[in-house]
PDB file of C-alpha atoms and ligand atoms in Angstrom:
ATOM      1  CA  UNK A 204     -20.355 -24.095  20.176  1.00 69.00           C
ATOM      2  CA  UNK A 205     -20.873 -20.554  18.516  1.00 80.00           C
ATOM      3  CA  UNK A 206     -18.252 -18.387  19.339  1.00 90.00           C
ATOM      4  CA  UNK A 207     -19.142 -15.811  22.003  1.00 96.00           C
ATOM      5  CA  UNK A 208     -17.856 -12.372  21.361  1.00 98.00           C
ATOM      6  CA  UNK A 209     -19.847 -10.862  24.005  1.00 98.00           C
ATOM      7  CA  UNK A 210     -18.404  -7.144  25.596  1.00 97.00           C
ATOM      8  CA  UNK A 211     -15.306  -7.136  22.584  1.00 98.00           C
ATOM      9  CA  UNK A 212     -14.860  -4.648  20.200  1.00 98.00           C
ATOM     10  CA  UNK A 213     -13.837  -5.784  16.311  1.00 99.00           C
ATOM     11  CA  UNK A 214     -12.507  -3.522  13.276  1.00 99.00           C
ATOM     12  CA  UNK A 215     -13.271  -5.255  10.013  1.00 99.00           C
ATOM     13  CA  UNK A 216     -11.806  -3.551   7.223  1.00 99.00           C
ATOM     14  CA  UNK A 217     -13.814  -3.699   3.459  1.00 98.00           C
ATOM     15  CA  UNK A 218     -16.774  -4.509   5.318  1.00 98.00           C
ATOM     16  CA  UNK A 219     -18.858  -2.948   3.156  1.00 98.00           C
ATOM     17  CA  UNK A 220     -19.158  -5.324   0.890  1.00 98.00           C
ATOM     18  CA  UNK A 221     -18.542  -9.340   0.026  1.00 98.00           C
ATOM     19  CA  UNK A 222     -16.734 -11.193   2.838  1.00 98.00           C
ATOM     20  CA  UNK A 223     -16.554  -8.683   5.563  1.00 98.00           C
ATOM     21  CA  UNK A 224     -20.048  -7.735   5.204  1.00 98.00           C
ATOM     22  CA  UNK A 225     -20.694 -11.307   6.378  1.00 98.00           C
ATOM     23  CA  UNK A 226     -17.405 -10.817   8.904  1.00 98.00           C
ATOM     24  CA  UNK A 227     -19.166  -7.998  10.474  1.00 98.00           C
ATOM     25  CA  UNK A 228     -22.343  -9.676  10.446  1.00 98.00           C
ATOM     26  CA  UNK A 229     -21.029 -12.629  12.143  1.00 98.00           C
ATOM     27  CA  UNK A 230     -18.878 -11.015  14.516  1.00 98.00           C
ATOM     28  CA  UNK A 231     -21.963  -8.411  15.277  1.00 98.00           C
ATOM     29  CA  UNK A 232     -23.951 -11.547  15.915  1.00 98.00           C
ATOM     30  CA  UNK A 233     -21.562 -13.213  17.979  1.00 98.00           C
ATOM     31  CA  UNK A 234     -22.044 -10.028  20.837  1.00 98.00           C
ATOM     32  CA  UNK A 235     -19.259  -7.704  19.206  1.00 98.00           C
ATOM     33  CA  UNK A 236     -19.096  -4.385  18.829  1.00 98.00           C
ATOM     34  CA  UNK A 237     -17.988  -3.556  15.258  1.00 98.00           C
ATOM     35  CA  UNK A 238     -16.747  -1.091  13.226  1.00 98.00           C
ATOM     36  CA  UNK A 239     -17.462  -1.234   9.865  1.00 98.00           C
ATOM     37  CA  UNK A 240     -14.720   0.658   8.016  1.00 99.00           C
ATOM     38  CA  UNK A 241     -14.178   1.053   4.223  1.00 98.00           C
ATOM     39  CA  UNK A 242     -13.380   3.144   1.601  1.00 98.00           C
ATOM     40  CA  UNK A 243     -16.974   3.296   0.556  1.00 98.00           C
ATOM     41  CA  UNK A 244     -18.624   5.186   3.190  1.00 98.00           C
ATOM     42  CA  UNK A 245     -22.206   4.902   1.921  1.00 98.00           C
ATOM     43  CA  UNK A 246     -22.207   1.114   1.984  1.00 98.00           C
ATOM     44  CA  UNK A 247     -20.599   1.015   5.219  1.00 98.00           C
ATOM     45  CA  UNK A 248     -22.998   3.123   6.678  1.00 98.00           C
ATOM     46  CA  UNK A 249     -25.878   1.184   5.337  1.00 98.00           C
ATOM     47  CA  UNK A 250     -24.090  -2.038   6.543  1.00 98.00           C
ATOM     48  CA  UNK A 251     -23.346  -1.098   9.836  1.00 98.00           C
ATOM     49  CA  UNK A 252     -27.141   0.483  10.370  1.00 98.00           C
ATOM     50  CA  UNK A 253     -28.226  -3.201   9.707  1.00 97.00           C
ATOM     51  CA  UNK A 254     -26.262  -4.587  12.335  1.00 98.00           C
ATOM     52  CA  UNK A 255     -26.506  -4.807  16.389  1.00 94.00           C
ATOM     53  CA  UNK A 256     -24.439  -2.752  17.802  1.00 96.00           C
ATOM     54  CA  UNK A 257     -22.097  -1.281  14.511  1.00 98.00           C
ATOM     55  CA  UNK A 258     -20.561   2.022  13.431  1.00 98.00           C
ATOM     56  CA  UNK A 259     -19.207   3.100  10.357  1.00 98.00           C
ATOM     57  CA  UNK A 260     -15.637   4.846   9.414  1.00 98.00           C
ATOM     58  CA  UNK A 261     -14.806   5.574   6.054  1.00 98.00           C
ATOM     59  CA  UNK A 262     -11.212   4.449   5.393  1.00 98.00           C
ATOM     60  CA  UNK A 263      -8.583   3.547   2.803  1.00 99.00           C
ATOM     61  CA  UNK A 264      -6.040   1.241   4.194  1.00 98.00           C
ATOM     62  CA  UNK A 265      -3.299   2.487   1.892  1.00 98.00           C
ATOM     63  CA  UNK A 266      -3.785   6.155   3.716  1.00 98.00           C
ATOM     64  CA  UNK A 267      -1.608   5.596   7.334  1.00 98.00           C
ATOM     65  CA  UNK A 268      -3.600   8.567   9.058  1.00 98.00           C
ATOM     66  CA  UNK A 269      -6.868   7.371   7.954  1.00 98.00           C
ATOM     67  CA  UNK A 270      -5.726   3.888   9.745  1.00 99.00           C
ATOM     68  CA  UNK A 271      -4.046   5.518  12.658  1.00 98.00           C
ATOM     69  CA  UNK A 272      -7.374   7.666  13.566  1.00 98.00           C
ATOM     70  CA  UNK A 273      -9.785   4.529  12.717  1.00 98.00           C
ATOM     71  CA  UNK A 274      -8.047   3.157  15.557  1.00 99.00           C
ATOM     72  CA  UNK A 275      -7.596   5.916  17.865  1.00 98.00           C
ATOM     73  CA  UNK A 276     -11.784   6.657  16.955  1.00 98.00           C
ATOM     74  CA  UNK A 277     -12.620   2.778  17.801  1.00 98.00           C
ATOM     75  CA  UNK A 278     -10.871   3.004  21.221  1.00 98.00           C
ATOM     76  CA  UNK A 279     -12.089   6.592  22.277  1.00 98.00           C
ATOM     77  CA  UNK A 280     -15.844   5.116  21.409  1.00 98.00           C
ATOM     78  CA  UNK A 281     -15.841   1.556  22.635  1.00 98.00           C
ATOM     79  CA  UNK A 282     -13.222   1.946  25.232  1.00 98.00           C
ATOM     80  CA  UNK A 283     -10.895  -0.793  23.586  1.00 98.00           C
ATOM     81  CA  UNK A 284     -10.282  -2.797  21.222  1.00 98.00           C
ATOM     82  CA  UNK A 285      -9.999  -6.866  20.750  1.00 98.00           C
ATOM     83  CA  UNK A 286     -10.546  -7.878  17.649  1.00 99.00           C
ATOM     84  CA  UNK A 287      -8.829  -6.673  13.761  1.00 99.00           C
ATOM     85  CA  UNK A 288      -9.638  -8.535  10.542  1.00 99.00           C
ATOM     86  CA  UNK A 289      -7.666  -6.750   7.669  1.00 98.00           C
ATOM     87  CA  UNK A 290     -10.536  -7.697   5.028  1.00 98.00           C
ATOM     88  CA  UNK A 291      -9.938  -5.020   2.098  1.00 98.00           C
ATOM     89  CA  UNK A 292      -8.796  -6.233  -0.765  1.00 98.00           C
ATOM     90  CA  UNK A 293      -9.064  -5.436  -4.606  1.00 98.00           C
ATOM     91  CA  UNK A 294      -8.159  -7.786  -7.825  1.00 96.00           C
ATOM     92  CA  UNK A 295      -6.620  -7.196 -11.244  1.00 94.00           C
ATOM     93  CA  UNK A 296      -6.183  -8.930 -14.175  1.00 94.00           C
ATOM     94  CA  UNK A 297      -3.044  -8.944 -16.934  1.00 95.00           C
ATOM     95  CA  UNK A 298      -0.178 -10.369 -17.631  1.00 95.00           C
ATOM     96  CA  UNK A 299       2.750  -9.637 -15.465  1.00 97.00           C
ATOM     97  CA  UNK A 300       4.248  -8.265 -19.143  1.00 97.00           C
ATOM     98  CA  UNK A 301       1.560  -6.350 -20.017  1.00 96.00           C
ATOM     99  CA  UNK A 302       0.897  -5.175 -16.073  1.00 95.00           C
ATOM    100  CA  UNK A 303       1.501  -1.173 -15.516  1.00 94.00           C
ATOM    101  CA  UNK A 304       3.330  -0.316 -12.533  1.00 97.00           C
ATOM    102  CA  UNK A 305       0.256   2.061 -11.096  1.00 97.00           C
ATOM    103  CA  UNK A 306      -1.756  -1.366 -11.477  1.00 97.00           C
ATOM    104  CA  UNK A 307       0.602  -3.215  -9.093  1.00 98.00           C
ATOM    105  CA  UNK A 308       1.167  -0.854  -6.858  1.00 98.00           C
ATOM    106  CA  UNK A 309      -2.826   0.093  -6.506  1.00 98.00           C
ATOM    107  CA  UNK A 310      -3.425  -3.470  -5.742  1.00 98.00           C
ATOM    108  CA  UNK A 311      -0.209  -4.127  -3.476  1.00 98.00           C
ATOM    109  CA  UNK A 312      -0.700  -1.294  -1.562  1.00 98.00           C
ATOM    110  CA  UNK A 313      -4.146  -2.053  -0.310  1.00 98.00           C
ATOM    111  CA  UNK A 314      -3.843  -5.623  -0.224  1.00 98.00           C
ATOM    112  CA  UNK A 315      -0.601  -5.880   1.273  1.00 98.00           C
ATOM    113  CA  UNK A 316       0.490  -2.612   2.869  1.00 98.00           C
ATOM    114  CA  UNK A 317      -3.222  -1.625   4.108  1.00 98.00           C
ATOM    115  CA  UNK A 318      -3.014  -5.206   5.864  1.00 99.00           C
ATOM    116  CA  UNK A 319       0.502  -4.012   7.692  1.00 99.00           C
ATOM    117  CA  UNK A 320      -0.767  -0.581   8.718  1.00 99.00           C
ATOM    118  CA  UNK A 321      -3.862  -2.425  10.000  1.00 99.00           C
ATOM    119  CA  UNK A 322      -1.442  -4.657  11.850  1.00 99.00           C
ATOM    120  CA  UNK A 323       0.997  -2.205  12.781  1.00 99.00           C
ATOM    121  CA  UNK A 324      -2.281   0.610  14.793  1.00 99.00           C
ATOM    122  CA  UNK A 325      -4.279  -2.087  15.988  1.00 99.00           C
ATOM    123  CA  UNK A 326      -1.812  -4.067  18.073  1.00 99.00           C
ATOM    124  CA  UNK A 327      -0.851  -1.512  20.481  1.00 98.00           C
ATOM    125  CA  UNK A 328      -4.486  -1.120  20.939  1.00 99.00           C
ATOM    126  CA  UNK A 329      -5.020  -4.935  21.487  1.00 98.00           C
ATOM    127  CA  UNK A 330      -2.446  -5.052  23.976  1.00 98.00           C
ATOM    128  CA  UNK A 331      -3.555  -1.875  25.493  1.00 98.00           C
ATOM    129  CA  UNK A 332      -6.789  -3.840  25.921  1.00 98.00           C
ATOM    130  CA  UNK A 333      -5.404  -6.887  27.616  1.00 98.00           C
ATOM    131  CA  UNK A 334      -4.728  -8.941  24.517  1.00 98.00           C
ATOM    132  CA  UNK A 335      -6.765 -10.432  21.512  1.00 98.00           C
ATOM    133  CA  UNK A 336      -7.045 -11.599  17.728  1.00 98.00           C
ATOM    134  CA  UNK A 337      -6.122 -10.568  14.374  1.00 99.00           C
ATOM    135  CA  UNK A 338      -7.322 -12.317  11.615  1.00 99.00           C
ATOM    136  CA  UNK A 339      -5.698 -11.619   7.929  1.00 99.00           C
ATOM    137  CA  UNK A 340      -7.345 -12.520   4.823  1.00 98.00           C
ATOM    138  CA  UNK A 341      -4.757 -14.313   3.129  1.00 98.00           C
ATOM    139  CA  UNK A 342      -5.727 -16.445  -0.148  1.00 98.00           C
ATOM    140  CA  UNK A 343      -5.244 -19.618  -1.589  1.00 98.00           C
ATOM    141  CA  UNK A 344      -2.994 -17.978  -4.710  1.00 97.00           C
ATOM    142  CA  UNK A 345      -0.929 -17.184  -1.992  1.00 98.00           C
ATOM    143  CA  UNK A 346       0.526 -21.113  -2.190  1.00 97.00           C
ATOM    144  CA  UNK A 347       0.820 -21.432  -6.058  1.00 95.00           C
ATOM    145  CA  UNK A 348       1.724 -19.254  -8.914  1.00 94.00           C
ATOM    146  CA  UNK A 349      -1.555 -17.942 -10.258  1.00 93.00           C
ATOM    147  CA  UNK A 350      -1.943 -16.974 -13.872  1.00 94.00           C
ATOM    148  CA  UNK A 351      -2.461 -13.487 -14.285  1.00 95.00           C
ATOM    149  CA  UNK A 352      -3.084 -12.004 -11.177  1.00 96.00           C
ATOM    150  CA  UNK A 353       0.550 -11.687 -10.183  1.00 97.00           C
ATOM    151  CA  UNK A 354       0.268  -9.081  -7.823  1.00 98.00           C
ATOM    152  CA  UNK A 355      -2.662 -10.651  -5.730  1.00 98.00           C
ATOM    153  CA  UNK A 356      -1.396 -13.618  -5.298  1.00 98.00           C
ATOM    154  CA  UNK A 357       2.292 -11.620  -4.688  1.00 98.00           C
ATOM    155  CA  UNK A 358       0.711  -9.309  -2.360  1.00 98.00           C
ATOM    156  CA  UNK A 359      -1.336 -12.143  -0.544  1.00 98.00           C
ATOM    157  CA  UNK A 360       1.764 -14.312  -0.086  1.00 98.00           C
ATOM    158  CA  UNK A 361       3.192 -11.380   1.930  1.00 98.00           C
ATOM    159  CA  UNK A 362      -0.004 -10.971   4.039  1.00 98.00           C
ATOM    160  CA  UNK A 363       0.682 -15.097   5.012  1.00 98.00           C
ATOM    161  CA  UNK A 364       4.298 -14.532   6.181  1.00 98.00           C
ATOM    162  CA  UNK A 365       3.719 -11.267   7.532  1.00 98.00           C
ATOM    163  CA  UNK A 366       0.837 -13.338   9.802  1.00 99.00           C
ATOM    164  CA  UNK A 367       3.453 -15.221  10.990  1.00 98.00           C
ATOM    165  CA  UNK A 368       5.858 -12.687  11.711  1.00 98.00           C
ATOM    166  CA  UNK A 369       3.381 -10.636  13.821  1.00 99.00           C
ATOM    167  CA  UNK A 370       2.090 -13.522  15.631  1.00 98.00           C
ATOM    168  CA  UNK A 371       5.616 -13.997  17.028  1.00 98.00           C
ATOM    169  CA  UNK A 372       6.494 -10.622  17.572  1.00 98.00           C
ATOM    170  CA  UNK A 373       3.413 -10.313  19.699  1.00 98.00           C
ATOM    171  CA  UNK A 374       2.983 -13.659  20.968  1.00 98.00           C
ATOM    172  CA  UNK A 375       4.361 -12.623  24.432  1.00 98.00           C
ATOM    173  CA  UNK A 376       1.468  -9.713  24.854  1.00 98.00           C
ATOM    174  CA  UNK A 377      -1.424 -11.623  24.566  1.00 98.00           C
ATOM    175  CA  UNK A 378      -2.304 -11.016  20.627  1.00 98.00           C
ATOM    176  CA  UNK A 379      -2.455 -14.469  18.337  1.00 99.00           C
ATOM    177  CA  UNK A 380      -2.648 -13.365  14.897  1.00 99.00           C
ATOM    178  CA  UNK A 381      -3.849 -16.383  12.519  1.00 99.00           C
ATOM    179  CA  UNK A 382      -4.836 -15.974   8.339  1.00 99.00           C
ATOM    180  CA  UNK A 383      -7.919 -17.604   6.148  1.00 98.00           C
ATOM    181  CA  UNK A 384      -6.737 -18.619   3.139  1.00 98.00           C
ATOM    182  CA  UNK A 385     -10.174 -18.907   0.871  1.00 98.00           C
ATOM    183  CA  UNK A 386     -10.356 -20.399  -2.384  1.00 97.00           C
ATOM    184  CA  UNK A 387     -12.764 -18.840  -4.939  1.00 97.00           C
ATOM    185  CA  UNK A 388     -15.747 -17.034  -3.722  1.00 98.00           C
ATOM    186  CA  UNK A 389     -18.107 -15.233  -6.154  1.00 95.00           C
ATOM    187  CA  UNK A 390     -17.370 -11.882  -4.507  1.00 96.00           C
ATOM    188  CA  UNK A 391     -17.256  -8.629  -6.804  1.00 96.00           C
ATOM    189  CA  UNK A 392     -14.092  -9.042  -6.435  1.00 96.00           C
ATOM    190  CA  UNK A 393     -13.717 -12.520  -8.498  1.00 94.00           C
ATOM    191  CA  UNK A 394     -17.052 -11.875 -10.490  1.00 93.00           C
ATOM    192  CA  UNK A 395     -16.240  -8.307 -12.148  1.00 93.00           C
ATOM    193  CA  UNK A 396     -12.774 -10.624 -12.952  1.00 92.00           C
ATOM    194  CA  UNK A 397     -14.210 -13.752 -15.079  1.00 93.00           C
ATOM    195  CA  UNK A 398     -14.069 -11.591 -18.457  1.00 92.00           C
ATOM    196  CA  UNK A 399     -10.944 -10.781 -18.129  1.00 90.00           C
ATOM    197  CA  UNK A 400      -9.592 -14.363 -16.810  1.00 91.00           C
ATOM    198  CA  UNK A 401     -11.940 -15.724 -19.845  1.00 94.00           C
ATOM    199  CA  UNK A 402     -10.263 -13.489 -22.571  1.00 92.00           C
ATOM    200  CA  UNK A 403      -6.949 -14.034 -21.404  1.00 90.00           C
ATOM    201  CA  UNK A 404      -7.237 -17.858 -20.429  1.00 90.00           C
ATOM    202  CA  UNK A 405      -8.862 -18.167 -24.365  1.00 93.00           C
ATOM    203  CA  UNK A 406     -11.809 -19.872 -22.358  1.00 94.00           C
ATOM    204  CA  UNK A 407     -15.572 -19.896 -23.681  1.00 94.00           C
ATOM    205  CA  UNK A 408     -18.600 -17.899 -21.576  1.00 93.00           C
ATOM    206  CA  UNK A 409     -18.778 -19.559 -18.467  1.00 93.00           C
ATOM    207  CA  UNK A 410     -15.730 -21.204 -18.963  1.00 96.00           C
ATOM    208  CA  UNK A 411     -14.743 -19.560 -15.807  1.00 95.00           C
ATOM    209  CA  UNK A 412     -17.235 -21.236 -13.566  1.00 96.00           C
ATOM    210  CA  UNK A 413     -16.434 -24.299 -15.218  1.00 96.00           C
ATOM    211  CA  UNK A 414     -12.677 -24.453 -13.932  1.00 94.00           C
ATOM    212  CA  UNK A 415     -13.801 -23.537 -10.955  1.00 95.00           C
ATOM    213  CA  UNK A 416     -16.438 -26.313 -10.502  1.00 95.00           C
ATOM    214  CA  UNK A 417     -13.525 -29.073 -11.928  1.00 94.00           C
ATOM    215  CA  UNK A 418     -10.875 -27.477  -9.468  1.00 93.00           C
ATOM    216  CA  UNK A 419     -12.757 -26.770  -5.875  1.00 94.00           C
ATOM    217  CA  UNK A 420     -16.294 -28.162  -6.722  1.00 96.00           C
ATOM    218  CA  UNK A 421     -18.055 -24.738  -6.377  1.00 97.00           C
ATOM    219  CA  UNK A 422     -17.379 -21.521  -5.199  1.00 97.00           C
ATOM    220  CA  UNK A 423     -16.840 -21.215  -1.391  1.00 98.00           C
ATOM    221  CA  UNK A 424     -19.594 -18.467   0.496  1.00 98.00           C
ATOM    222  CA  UNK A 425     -18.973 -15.707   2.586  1.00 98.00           C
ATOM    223  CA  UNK A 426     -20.681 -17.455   5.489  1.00 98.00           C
ATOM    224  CA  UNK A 427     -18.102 -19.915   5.454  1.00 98.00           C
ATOM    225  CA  UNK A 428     -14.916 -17.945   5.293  1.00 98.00           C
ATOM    226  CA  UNK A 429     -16.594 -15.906   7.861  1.00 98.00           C
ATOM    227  CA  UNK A 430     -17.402 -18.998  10.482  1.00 98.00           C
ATOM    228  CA  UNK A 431     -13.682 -19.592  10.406  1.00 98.00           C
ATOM    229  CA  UNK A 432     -12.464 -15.904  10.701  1.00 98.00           C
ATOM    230  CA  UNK A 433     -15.155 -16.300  13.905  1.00 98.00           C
ATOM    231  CA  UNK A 434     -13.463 -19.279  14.989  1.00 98.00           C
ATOM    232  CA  UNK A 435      -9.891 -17.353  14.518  1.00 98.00           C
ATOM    233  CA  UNK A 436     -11.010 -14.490  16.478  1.00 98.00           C
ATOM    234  CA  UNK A 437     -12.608 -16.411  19.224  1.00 98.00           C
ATOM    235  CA  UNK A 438     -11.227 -18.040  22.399  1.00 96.00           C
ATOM    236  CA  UNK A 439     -12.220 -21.563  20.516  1.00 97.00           C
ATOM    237  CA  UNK A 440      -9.004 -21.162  18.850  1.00 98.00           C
ATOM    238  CA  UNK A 441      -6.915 -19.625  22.180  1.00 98.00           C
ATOM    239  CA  UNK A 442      -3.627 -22.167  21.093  1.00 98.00           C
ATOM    240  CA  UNK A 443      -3.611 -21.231  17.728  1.00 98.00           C
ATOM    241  CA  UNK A 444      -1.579 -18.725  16.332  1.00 98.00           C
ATOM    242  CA  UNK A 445       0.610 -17.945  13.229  1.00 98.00           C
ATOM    243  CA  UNK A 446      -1.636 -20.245  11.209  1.00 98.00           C
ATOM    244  CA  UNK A 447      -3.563 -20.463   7.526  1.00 98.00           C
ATOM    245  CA  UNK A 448      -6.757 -21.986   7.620  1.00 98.00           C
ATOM    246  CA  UNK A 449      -7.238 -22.959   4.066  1.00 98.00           C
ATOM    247  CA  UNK A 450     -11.107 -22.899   3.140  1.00 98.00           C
ATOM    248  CA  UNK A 451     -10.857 -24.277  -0.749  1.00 97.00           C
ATOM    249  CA  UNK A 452     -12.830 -27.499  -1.618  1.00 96.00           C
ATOM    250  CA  UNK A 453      -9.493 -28.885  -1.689  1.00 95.00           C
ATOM    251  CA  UNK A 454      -8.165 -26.492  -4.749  1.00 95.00           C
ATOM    252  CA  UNK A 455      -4.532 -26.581  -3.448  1.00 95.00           C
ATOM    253  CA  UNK A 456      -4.642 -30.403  -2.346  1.00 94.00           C
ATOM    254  CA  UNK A 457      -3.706 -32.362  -5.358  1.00 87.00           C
ATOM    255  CA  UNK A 458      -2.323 -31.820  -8.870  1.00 82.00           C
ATOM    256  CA  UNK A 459      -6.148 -33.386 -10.392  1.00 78.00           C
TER     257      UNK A 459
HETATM  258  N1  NAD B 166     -13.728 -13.553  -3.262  1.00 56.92           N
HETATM  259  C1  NAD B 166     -12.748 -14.427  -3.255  1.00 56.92           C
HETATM  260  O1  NAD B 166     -12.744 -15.426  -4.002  1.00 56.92           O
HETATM  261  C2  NAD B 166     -11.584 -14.265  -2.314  1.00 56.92           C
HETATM  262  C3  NAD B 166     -10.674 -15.311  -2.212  1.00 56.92           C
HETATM  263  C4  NAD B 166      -9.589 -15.173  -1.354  1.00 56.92           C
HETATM  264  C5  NAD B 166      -9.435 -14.030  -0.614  1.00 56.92           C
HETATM  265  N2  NAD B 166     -10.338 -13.017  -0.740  1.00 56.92           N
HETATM  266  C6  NAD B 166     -10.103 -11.811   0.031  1.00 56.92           C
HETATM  267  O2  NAD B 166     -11.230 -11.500   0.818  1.00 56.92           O
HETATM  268  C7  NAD B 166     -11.218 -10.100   1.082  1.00 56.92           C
HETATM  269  C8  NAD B 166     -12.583  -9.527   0.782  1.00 56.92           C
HETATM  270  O3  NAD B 166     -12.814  -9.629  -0.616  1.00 56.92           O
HETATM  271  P1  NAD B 166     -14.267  -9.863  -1.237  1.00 56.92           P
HETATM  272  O4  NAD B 166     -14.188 -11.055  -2.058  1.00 56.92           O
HETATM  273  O5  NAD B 166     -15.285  -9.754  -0.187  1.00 56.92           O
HETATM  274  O6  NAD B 166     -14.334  -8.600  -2.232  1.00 56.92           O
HETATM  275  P2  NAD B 166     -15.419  -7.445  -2.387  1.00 56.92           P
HETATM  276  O7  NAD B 166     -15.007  -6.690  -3.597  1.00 56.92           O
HETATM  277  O8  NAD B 166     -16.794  -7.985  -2.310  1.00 56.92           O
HETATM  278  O9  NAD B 166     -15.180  -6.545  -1.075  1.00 56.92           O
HETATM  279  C9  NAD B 166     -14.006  -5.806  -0.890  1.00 56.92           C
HETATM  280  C10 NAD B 166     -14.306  -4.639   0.034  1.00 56.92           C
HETATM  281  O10 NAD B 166     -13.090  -3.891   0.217  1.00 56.92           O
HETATM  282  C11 NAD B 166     -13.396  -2.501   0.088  1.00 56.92           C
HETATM  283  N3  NAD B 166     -12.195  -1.767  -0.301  1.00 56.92           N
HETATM  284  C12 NAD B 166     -11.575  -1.761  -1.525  1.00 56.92           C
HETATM  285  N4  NAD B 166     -10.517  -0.929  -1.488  1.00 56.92           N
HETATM  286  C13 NAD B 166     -10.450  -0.417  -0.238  1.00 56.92           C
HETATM  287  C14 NAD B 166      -9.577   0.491   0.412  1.00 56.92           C
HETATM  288  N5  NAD B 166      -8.542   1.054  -0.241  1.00 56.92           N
HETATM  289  N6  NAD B 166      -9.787   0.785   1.702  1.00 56.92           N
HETATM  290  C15 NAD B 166     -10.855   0.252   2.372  1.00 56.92           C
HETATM  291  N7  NAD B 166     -11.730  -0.601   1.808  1.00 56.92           N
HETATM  292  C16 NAD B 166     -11.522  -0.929   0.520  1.00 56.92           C
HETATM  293  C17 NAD B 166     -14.498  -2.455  -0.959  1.00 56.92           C
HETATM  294  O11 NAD B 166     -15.228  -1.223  -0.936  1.00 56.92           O
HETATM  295  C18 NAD B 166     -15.342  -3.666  -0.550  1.00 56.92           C
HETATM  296  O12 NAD B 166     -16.295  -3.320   0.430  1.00 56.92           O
HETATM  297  C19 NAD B 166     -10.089  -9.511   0.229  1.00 56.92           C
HETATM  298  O13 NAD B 166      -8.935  -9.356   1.015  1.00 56.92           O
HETATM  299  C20 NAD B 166      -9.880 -10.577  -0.801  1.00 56.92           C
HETATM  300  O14 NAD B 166      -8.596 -10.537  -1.359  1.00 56.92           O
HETATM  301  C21 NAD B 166     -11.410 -13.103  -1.571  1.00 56.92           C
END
């Protein structure tokens, strides 16, 4: 059964581009209302004028005004709010030796911190609203160490505990809050990478692709990550809370 998000309001976060895009889509399609927030206000506005329903805010999730008023703007348009997905998220490649401390902290603090200032606005709201869902966007390098992208996969092991932390500090007022853990999907944010992971992996062209093929088959789509942040947001999953839904052909199943 499609999920039926009929007379609820969603925030998706990076929905610009990539997998929000096909969040908000989803969620838009599903009878949402949805606000299509990111830091590039262009693309959000020509995202959310292709949707049912959508309005753009330009935000940066690092910046805890700019996340305090996208919430405060959601409720005083929609008259509540139900649904947050935390979706921004950026990538960088080095070296923990050779990584610059500006580097880490530019990925940490959106990819981490932008996920607990999401978190920390939208659940008053929720509750305010009579309860609902927050779905993170954890990763699969949040279960492994992961060559090169140390503070991704650092930053996205905090956004799985910090799932589980919310969902039972809010448990008793009605908000589950549940994390997607994708494997590789060619995203910008993976694509614009493959150089760099090519160079420093000493891998030929495509080399990249290659791994990826021998490790999780292919690369995952945005329509599937999305169908389970759907499923995460909807009542389909009403038990389920504190949860990672890992969506990697299997990457983080075996050693082979
Ligand atoms: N692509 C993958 O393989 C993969 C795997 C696991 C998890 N993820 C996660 O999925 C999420 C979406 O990534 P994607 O693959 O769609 O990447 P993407 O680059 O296609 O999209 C990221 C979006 O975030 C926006 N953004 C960047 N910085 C921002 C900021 N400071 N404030 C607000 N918006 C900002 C960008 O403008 C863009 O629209 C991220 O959290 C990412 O870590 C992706």
């Amino acid at each position: 059964m499609a999920p039926d998000l009929t007379g609820q309001t969603a925030i998706v976060t990076g929905a610009a581009h990539g997998i929000g895009l096909e969040i908000a889509r989803q969620l838009s399609s599903a009878g949402a209302s949805v606000v299509v927030a990111d830091i590039d206000e262009a693309a959000a506005k020509e995202a959310a004028g292709q949707l049912t329903n959508a309005t753009a805010i330009a935000c940066d999730v690092r910046d805890e005004e700019q996340v305090k008023s996208l919430v405060e703007s959601t409720v005083a348009t929609y008259g509540g709010l139900q649904v947050m997905i935390p979706n921004a998220g950026i990538a960088s490649v080095a070296p923990i030796v050779e990584m610059d401390l500006a580097a880490w902290r530019k990925v940490t603090s959106i990819n981490f911190d932008g996920v607990f200032l999401a978190i920390r606005y939208a659940a008053p709201a929720i509750i305010a609203s009579g309860g609902g869902s927050i779905v993170t966007i954890g990763s699969v390098t949040a279960l492994a160490g992961t060559p090169l992208v140390s503070s991704y996969a650092a930053a996205k092991a905090g956004v799985v505990n910090l799932t589980k932390t919310a969902a039972t500090e809010l448990r008793a007022f009605g908000v589950r809050v549940n994390a997607v853990l994708p494997g590789f999907v060619a995203t910008h944010l993976v694509t614009d990478q493959v150089q760099g992971f090519e160079t420093a992996l000493g891998l030929p062209a495509h080399g990249f692709d290659a791994l990826i093929e021998q490790k999780q088959g292919r690369y995952g789509t945005v329509e599937e990550i999305a169908k389970a942040v759907l499923f995460l947001a909807g009542d389909e999953s009403s038990f389920c809370s504190g949860s990672g839904l890992v969506l990697d052909g299997g990457l983080d199943a075996g050693l082979f």
